[in-house]
PDB file of N, CA, C and O in Angstrom:
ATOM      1  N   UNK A 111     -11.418  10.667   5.550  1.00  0.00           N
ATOM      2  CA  UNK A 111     -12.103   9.685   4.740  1.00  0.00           C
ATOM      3  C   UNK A 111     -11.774   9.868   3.264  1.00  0.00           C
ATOM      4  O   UNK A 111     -12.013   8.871   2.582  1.00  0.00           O
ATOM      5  N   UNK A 112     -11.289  10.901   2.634  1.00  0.00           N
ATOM      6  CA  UNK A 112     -10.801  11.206   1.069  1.00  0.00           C
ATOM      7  C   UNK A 112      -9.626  10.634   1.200  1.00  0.00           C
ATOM      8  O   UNK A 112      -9.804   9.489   0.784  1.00  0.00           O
ATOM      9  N   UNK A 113      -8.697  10.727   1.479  1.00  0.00           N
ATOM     10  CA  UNK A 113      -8.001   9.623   1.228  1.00  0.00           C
ATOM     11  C   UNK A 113      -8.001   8.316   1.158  1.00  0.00           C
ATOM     12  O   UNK A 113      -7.365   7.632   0.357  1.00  0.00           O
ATOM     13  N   UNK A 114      -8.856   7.884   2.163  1.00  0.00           N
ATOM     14  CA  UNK A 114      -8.974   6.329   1.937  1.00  0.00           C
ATOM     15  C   UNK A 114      -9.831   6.072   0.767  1.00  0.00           C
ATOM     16  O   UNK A 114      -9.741   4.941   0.288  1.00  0.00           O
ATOM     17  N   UNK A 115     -10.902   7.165   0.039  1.00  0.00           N
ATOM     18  CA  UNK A 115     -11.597   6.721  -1.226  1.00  0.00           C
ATOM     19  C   UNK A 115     -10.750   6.287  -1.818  1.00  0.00           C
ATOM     20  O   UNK A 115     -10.436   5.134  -2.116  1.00  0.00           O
ATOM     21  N   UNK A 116     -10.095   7.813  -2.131  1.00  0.00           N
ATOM     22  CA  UNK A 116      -8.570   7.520  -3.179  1.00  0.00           C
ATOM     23  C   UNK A 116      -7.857   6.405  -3.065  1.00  0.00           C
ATOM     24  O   UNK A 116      -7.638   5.900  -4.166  1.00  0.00           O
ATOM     25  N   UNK A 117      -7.236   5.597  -1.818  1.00  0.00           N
ATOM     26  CA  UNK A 117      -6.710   4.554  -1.908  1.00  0.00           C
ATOM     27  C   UNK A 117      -7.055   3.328  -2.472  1.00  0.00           C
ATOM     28  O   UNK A 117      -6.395   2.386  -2.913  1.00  0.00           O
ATOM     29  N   UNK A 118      -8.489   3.608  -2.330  1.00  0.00           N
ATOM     30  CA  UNK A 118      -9.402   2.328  -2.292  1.00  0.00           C
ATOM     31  C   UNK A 118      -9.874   2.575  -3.719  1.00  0.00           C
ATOM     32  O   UNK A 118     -10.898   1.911  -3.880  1.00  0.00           O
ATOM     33  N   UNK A 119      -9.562   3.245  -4.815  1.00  0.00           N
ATOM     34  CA  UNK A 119      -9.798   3.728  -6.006  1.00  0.00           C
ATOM     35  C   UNK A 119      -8.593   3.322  -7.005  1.00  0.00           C
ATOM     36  O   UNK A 119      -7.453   3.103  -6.596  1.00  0.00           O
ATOM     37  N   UNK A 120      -8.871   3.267  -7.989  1.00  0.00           N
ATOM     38  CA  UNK A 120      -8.195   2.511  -8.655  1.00  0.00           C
ATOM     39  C   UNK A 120      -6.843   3.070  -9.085  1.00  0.00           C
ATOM     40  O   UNK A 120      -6.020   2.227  -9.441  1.00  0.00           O
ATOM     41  N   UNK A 121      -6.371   4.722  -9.118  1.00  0.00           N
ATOM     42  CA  UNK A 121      -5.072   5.420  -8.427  1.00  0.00           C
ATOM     43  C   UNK A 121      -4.735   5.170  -7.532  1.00  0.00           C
ATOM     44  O   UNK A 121      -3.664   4.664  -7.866  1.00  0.00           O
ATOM     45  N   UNK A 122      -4.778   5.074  -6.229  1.00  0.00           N
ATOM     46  CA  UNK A 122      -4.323   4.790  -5.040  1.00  0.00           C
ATOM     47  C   UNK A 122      -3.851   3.307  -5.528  1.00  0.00           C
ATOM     48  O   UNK A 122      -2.672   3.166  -5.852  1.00  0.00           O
ATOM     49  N   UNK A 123      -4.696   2.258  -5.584  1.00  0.00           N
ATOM     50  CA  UNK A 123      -4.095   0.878  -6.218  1.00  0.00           C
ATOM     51  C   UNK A 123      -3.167   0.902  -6.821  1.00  0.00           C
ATOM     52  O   UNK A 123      -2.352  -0.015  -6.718  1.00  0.00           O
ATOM     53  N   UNK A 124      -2.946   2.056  -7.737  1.00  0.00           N
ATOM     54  CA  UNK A 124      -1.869   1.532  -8.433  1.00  0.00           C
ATOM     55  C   UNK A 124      -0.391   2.298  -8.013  1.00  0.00           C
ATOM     56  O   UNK A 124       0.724   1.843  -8.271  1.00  0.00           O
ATOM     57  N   UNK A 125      -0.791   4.051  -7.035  1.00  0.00           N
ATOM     58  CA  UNK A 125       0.053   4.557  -6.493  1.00  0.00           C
ATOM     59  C   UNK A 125       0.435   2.941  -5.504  1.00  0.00           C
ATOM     60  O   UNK A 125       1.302   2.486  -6.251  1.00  0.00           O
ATOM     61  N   UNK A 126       0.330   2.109  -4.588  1.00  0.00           N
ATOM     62  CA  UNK A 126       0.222   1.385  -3.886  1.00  0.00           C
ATOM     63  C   UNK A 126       1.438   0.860  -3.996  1.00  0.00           C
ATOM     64  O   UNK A 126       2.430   0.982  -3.278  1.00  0.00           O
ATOM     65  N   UNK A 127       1.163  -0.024  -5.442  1.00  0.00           N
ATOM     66  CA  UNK A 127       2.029  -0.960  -6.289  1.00  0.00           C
ATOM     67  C   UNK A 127       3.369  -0.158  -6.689  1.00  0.00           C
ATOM     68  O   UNK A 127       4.504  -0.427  -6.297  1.00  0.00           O
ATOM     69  N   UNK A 128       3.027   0.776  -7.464  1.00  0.00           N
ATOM     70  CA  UNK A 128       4.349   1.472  -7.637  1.00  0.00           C
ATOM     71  C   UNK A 128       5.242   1.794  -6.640  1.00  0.00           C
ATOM     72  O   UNK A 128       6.429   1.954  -6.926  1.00  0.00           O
ATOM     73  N   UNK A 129       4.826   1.919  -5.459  1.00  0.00           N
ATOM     74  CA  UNK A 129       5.367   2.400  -3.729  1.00  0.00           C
ATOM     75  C   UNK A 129       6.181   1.364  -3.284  1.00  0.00           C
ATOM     76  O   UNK A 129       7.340   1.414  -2.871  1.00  0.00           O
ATOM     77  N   UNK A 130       5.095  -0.001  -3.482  1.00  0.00           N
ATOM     78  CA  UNK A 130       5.827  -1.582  -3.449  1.00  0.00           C
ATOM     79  C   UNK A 130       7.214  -1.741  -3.936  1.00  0.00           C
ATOM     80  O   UNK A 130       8.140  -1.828  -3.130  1.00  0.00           O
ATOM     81  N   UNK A 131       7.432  -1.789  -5.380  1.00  0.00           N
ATOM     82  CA  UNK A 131       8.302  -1.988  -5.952  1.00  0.00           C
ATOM     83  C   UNK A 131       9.267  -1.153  -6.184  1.00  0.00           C
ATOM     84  O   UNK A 131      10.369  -1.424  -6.661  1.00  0.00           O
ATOM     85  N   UNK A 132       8.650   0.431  -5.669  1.00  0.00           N
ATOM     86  CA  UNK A 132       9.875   0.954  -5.782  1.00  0.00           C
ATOM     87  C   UNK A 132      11.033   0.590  -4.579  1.00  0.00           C
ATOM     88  O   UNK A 132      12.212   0.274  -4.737  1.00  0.00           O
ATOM     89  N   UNK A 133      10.492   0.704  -3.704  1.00  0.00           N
ATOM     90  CA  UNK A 133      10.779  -0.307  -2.111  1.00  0.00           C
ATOM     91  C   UNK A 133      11.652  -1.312  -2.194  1.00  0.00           C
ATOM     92  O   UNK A 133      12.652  -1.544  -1.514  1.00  0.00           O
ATOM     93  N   UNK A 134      11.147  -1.927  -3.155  1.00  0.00           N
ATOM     94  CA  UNK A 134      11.770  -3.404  -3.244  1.00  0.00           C
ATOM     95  C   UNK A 134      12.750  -3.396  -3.790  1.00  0.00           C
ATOM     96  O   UNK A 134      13.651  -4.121  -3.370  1.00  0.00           O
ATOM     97  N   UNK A 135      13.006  -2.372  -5.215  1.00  0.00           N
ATOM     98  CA  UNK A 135      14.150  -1.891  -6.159  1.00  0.00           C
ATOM     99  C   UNK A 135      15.080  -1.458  -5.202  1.00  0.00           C
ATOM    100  O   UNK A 135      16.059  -2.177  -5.002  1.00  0.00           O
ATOM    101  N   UNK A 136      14.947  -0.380  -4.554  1.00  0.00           N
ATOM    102  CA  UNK A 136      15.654   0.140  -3.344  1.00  0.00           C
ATOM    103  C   UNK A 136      16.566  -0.734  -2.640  1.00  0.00           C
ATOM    104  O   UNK A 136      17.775  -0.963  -2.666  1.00  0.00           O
ATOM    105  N   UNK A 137      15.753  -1.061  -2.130  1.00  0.00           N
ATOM    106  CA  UNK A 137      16.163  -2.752  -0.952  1.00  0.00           C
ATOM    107  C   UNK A 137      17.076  -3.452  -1.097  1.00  0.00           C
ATOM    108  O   UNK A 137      18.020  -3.639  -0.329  1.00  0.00           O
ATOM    109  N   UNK A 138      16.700  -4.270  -2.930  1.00  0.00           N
ATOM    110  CA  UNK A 138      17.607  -4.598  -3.474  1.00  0.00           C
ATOM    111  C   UNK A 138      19.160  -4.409  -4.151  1.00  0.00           C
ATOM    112  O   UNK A 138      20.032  -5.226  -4.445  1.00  0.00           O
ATOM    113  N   UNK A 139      19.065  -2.816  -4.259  1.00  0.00           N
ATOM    114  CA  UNK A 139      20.045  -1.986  -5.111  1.00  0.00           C
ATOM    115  C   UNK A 139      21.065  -1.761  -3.519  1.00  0.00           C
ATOM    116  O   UNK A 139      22.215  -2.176  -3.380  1.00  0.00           O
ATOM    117  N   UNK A 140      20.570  -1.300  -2.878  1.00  0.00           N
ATOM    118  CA  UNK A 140      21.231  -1.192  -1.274  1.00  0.00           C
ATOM    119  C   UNK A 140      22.105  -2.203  -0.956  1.00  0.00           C
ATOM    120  O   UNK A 140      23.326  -2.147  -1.103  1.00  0.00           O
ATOM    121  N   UNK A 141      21.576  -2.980  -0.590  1.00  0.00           N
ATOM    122  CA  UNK A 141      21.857  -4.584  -0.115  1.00  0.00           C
ATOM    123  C   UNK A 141      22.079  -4.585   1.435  1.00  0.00           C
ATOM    124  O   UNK A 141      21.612  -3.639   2.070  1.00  0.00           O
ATOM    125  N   UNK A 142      22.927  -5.823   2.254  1.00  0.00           N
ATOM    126  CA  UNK A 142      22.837  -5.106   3.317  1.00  0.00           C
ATOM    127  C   UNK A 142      21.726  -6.130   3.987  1.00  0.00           C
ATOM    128  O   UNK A 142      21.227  -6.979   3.249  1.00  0.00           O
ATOM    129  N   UNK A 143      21.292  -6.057   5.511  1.00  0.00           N
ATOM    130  CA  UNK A 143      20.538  -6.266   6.193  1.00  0.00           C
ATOM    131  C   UNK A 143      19.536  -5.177   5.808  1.00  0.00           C
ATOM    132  O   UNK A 143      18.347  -5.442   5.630  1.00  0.00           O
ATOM    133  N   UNK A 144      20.135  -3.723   5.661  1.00  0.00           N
ATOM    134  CA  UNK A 144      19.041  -2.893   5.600  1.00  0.00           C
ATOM    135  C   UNK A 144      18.241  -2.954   4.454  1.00  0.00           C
ATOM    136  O   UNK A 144      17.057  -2.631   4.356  1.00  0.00           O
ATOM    137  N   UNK A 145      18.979  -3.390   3.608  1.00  0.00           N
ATOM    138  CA  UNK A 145      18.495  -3.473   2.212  1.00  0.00           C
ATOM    139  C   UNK A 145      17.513  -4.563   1.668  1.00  0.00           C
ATOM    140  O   UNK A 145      16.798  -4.480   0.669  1.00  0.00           O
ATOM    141  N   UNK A 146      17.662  -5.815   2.726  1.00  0.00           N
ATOM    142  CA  UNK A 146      16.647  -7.181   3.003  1.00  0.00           C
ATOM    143  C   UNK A 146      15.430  -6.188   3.726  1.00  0.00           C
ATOM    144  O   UNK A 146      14.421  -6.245   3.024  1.00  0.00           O
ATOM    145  N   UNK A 147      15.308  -5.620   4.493  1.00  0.00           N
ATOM    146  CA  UNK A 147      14.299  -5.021   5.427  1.00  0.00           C
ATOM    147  C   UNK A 147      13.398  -3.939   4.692  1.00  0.00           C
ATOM    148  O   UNK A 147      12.245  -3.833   5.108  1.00  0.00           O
ATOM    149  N   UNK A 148      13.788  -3.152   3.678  1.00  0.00           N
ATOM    150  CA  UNK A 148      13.445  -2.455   2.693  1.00  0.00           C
ATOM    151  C   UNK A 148      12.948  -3.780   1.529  1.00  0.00           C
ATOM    152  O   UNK A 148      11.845  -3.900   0.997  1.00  0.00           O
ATOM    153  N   UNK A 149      13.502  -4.187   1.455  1.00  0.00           N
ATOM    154  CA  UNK A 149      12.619  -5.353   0.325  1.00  0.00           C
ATOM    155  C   UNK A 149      11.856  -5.923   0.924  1.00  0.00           C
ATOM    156  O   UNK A 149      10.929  -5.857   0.117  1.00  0.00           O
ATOM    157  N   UNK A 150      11.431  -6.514   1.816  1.00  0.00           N
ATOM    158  CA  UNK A 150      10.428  -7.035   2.799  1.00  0.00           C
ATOM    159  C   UNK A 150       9.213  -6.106   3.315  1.00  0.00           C
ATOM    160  O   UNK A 150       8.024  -6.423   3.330  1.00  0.00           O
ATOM    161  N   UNK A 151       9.822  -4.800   3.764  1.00  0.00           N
ATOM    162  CA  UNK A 151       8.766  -4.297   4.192  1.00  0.00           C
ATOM    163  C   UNK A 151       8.123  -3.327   2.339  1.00  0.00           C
ATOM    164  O   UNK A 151       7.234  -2.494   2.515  1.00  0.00           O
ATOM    165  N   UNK A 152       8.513  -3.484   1.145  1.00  0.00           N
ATOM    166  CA  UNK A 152       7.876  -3.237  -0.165  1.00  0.00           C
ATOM    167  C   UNK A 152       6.864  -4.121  -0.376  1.00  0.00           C
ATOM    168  O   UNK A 152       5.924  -3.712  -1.058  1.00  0.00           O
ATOM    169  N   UNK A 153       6.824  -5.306   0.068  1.00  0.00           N
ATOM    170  CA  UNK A 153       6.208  -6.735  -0.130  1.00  0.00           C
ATOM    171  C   UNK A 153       4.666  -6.089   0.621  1.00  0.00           C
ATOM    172  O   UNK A 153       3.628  -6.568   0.164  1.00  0.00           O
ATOM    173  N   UNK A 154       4.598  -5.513   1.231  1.00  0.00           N
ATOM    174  CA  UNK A 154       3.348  -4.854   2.072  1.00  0.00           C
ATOM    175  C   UNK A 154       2.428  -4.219   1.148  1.00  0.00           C
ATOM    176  O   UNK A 154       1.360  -4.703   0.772  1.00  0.00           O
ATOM    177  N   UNK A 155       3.068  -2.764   0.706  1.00  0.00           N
ATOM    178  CA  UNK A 155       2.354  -1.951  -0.309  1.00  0.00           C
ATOM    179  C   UNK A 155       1.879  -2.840  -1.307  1.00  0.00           C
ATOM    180  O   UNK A 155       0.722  -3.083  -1.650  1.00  0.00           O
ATOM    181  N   UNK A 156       3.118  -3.348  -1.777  1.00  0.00           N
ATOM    182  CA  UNK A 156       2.617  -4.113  -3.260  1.00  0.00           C
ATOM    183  C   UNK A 156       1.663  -5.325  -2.951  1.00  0.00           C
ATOM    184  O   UNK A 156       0.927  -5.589  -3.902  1.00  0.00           O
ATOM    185  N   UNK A 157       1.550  -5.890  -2.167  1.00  0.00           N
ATOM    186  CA  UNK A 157       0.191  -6.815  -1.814  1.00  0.00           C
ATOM    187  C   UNK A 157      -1.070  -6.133  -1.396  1.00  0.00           C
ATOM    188  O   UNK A 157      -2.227  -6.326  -1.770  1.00  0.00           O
ATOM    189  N   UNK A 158      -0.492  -5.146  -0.383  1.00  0.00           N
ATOM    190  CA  UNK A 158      -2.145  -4.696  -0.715  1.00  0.00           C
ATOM    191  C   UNK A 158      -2.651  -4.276  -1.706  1.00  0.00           C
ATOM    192  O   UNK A 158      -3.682  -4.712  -2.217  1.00  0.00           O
ATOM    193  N   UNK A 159      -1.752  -3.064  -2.231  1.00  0.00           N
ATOM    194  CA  UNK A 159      -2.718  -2.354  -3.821  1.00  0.00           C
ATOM    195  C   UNK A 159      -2.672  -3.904  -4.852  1.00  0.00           C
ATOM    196  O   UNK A 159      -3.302  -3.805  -5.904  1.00  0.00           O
ATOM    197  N   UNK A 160      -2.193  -4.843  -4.673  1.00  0.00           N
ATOM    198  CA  UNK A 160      -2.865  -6.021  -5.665  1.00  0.00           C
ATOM    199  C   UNK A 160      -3.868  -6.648  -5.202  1.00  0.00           C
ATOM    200  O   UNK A 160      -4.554  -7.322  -5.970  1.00  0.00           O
ATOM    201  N   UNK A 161      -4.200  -6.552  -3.710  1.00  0.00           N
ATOM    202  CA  UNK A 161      -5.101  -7.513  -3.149  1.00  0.00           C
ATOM    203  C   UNK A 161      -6.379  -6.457  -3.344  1.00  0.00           C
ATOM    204  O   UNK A 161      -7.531  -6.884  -3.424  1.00  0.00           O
ATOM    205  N   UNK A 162      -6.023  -4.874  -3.420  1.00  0.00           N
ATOM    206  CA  UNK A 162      -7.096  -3.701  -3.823  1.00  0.00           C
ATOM    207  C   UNK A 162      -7.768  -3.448  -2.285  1.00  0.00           C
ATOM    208  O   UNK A 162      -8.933  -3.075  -2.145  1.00  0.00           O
ATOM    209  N   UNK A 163      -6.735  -3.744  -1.021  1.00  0.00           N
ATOM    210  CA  UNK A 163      -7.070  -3.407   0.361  1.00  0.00           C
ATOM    211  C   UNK A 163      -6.403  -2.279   0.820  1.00  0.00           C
ATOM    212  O   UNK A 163      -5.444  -1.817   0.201  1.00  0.00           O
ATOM    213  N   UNK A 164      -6.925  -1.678   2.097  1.00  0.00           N
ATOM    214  CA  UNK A 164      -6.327  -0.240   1.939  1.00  0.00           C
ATOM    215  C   UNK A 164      -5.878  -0.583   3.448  1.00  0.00           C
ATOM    216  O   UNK A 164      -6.915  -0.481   4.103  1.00  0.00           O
ATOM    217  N   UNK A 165      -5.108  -0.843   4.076  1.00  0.00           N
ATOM    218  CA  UNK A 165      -4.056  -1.148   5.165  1.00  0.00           C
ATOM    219  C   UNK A 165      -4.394  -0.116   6.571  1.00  0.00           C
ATOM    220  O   UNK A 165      -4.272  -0.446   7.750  1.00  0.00           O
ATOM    221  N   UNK A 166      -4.808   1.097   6.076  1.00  0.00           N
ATOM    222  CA  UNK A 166      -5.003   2.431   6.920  1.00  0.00           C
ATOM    223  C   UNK A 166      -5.961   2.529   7.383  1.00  0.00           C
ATOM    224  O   UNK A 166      -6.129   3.098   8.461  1.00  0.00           O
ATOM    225  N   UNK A 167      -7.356   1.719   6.332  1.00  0.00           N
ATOM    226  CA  UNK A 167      -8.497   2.164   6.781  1.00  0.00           C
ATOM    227  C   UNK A 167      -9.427   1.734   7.871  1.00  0.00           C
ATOM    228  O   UNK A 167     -10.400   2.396   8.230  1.00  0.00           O
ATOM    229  N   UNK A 168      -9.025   0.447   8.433  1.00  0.00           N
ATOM    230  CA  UNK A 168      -9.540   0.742   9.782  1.00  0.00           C
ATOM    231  C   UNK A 168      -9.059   1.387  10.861  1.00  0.00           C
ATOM    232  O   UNK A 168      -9.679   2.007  11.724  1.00  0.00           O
ATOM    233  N   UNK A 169      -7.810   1.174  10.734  1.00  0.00           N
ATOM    234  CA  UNK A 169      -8.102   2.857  11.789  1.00  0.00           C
ATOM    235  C   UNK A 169      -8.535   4.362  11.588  1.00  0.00           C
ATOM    236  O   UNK A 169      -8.565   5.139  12.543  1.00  0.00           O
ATOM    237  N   UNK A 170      -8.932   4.808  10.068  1.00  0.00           N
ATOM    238  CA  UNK A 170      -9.732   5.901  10.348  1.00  0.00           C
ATOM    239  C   UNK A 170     -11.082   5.548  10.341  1.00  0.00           C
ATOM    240  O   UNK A 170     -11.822   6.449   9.946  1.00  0.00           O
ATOM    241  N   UNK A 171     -11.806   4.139  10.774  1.00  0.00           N
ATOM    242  CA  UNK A 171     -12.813   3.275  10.853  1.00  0.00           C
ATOM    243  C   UNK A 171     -13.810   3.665   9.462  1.00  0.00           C
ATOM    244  O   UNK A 171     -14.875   4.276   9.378  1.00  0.00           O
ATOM    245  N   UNK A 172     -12.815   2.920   8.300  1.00  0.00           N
ATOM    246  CA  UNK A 172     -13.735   2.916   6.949  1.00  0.00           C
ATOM    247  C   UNK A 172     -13.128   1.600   6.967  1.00  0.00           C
ATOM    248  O   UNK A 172     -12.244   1.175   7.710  1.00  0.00           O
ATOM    249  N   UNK A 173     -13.961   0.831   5.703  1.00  0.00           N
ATOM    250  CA  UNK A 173     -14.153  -0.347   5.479  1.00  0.00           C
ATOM    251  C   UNK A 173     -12.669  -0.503   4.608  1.00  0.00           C
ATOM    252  O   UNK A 173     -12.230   0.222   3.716  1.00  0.00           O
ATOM    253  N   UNK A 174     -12.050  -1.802   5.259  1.00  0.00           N
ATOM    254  CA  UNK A 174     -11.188  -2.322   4.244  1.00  0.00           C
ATOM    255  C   UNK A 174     -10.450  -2.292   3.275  1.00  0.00           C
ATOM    256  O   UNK A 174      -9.284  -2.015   2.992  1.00  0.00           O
ATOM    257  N   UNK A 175     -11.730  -2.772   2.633  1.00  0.00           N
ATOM    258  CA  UNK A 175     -12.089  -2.593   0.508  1.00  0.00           C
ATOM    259  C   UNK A 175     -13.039  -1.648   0.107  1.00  0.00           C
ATOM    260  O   UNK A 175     -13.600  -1.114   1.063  1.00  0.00           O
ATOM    261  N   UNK A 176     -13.452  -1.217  -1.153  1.00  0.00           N
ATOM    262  CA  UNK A 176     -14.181  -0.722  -1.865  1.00  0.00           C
ATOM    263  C   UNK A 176     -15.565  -1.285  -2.014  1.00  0.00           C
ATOM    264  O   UNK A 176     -15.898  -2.434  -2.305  1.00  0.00           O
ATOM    265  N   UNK A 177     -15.983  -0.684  -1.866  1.00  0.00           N
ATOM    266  CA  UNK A 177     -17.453  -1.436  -1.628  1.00  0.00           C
ATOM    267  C   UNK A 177     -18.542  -0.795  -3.495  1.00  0.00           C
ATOM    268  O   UNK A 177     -19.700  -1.163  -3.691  1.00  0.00           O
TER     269      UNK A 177
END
């Protein structure tokens, strides 16, 4: 459950985003099919830590969002 605080905290949000785009930088710099698939799957992190949802936490059955 400490981790998902943290995620769901306004570090984790922004570790999130940075994870996103580094992903996406990657992806892009690569190129490639693999390099489309790495930019696509960055699009994940970086929407959730903007949407401020934590992707993990129902399956360690905590809520979502930040309450």
């Amino acid at each position: 459950m400490r981790i998902v605080r943290f995620m769901n905290g306004s570090a984790g949000r922004s570790v999130r985003v940075l994870a996103g785009v580094a992903l996406i930088i990657a992806g892009i710099t690569t190129g490639g099919a693999g390099g489309l698939i790495l930019a696509v799957v960055g699009v994940v992190p970086l929407a959730a830590g903007g949407a401020g949802i934590c992707l993990a936490a129902p399956l360690l059955r905590a809520p979502l969002r930040a309450r």
